[in-house]
XYZ file of C-alpha atoms in Angstrom:
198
model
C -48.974 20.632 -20.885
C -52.376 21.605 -19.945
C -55.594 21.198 -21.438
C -56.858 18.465 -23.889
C -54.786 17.075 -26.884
C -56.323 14.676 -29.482
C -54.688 12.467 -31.707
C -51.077 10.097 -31.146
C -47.792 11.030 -29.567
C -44.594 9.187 -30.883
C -41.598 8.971 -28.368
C -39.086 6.760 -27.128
C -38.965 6.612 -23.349
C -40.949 8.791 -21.094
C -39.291 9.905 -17.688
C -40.782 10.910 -14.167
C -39.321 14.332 -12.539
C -36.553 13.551 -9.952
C -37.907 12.340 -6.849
C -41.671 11.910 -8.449
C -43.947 8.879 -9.807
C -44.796 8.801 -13.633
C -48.567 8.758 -13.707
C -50.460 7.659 -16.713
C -54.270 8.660 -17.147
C -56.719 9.432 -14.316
C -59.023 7.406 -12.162
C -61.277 5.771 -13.703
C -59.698 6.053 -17.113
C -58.949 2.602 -19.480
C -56.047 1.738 -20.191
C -55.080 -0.582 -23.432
C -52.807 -2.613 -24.887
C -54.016 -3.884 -27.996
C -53.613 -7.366 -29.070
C -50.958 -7.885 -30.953
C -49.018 -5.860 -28.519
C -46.441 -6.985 -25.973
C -46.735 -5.115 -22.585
C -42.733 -6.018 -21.000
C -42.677 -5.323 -16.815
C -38.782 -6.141 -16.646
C -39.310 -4.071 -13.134
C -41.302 -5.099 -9.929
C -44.882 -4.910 -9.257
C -45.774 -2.820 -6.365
C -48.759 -4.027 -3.829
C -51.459 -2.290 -5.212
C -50.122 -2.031 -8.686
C -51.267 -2.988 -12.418
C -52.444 -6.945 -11.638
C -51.502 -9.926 -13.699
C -54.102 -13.082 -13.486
C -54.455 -16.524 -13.264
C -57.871 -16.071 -14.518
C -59.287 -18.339 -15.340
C -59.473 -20.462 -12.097
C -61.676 -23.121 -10.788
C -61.716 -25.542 -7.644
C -64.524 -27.913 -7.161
C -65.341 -29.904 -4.603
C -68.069 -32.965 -3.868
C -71.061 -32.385 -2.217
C -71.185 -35.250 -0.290
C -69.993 -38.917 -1.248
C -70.767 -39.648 -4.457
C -72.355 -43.136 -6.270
C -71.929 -47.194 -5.382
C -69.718 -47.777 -8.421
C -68.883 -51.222 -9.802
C -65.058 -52.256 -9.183
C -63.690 -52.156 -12.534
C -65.548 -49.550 -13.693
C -64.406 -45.598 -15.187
C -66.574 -43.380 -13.806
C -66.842 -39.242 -14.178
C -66.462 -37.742 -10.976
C -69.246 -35.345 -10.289
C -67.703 -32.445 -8.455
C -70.432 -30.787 -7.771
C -69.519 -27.873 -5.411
C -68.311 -24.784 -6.972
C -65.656 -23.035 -4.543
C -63.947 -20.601 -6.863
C -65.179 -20.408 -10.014
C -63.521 -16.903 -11.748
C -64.472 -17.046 -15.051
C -68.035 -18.982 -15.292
C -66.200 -22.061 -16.954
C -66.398 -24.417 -14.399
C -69.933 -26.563 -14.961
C -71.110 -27.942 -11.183
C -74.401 -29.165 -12.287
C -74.657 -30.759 -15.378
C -70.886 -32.041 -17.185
C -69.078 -31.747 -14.221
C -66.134 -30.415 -16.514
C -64.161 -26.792 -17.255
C -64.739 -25.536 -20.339
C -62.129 -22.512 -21.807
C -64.055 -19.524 -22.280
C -63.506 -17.219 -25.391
C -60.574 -15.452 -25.001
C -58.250 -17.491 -22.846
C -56.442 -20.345 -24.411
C -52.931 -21.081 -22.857
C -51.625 -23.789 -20.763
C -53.273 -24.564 -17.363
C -52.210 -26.163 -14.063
C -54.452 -29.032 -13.483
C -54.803 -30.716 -10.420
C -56.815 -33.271 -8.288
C -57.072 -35.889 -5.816
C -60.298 -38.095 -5.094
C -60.570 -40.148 -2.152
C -62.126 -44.001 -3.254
C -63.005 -46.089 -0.268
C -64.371 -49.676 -0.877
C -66.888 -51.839 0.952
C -64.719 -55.034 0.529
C -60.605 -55.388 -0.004
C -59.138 -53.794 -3.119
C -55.975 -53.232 -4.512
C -55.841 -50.873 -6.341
C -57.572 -47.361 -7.153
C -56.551 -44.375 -9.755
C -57.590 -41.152 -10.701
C -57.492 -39.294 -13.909
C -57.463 -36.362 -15.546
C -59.431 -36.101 -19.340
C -58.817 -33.756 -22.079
C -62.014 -33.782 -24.696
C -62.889 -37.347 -23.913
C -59.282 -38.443 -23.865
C -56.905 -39.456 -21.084
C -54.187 -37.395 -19.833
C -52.512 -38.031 -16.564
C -53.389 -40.626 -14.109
C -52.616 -41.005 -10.474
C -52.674 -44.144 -8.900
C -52.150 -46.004 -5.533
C -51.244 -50.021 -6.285
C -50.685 -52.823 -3.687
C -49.376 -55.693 -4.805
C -49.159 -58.246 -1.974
C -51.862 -57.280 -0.034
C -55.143 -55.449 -0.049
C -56.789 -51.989 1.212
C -58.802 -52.772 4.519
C -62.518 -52.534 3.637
C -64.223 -49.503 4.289
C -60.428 -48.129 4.091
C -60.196 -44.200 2.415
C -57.681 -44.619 -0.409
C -56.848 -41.025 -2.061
C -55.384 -40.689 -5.516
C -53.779 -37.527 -6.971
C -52.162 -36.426 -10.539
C -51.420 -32.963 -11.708
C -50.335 -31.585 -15.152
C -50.189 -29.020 -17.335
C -52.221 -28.664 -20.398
C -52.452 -26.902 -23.327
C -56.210 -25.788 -24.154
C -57.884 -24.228 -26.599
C -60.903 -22.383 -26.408
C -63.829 -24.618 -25.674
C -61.440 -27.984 -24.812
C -62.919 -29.272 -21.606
C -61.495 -31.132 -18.886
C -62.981 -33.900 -16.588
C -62.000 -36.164 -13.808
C -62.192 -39.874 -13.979
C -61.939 -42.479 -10.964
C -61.055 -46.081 -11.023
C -60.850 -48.841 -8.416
C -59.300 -52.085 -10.044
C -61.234 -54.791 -7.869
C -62.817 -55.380 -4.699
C -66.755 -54.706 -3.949
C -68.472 -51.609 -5.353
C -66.384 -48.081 -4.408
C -67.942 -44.646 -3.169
C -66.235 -41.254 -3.868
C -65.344 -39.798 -0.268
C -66.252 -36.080 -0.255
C -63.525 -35.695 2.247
C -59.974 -35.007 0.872
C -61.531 -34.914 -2.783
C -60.900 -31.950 -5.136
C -60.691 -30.656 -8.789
C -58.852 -27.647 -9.424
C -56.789 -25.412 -12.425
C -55.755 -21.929 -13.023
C -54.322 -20.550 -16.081
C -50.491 -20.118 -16.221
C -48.504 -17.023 -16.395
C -45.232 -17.418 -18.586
């Protein structure tokens, strides 16, 4: 059918020619499903083909080592080196936390690891992940007959999946249970998420 047709066509199943591709709109055209709608790919993507996202994603990173922290004490980790940062959500400068941006509730992958080296023996240092204020998951590495070395890079990792809502936030909390005051080590140290495809 040439030329240009308004309005809605109703059918069941639309089939290519024999030995051709079925080809839907032009470049540069839009196309929609609307919400409410349930687009089904039962088939296989080709390279190069309609993409499906993990947007939004984030990975931070420290600057350089962060703070002379009190043992004992919870303290925010301030990632502040944006790497990837897909959907403006991820806050470097200020909150050091990712916020959910308007449209994209759903569970997320979140992940980190933070390197906490002290200046005198320790025993014991953790890292966790915070929904809205609110603990999560932790991470931890525990001695209990001995101590870390001084001056001894301890690293700490938890991931976990999370259900968020649009504007929950997420931060990163580090811990060292004793010892002398504790520096987060830029090296090894990371905070990252991605939302998740079901």
């Amino acid at each position: 059918i040439n030329g240009d047709i308004m309005g809605t066509l109703f059918v069941d199943k639309l089939d290519p020619q024999s030995g051709t591709a079925l080809e839907i709109g032009s470049s540069g055209d839009t196309m929609t499903v609307p919400s409410g709608a349930t687009f089904n790919v039962a088939g296989t993507l080709q390279s190069g083909g309609a993409a499906i996202s993990n947007a939004p994603a984030f990975l931070a990173t420290l600057s350089g080592d962060k703070g002379t922290y009190s043992a004992g004490a919870t303290t925010k980790v301030q990632f502040d080196n944006e790497v990837i940062d897909t959907n403006s959500a991820y806050d470097p400068s200020t909150n050091y936390r990712f916020t959910v941006p308007s449209g994209f509730a759903g569970n997320y992958l979140i992940s980190t690891g933070l390197n906490i080296q002290s200046t005198t023996n320790g025993r014991a240092v953790r890292v966790a992940i915070y929904k809205n204020g609110s603990q999560l998951y932790q991470g931890a590495y525990f001695l209990t007959s001995q101590y870390f070395q001084n001056d001894q890079p301890n690293v700490a990792t938890v991931s976990g999946v999370v259900n968020l809502a649009v504007s929950d936030y997420i931060e990163i909390y580090g811990f060292m249970y004793d010892g002398g005051n504790h520096t987060f080590k830029s090296s090894t140290s990371f905070f990252s998420g991605f939302k998740l495809i079901w």
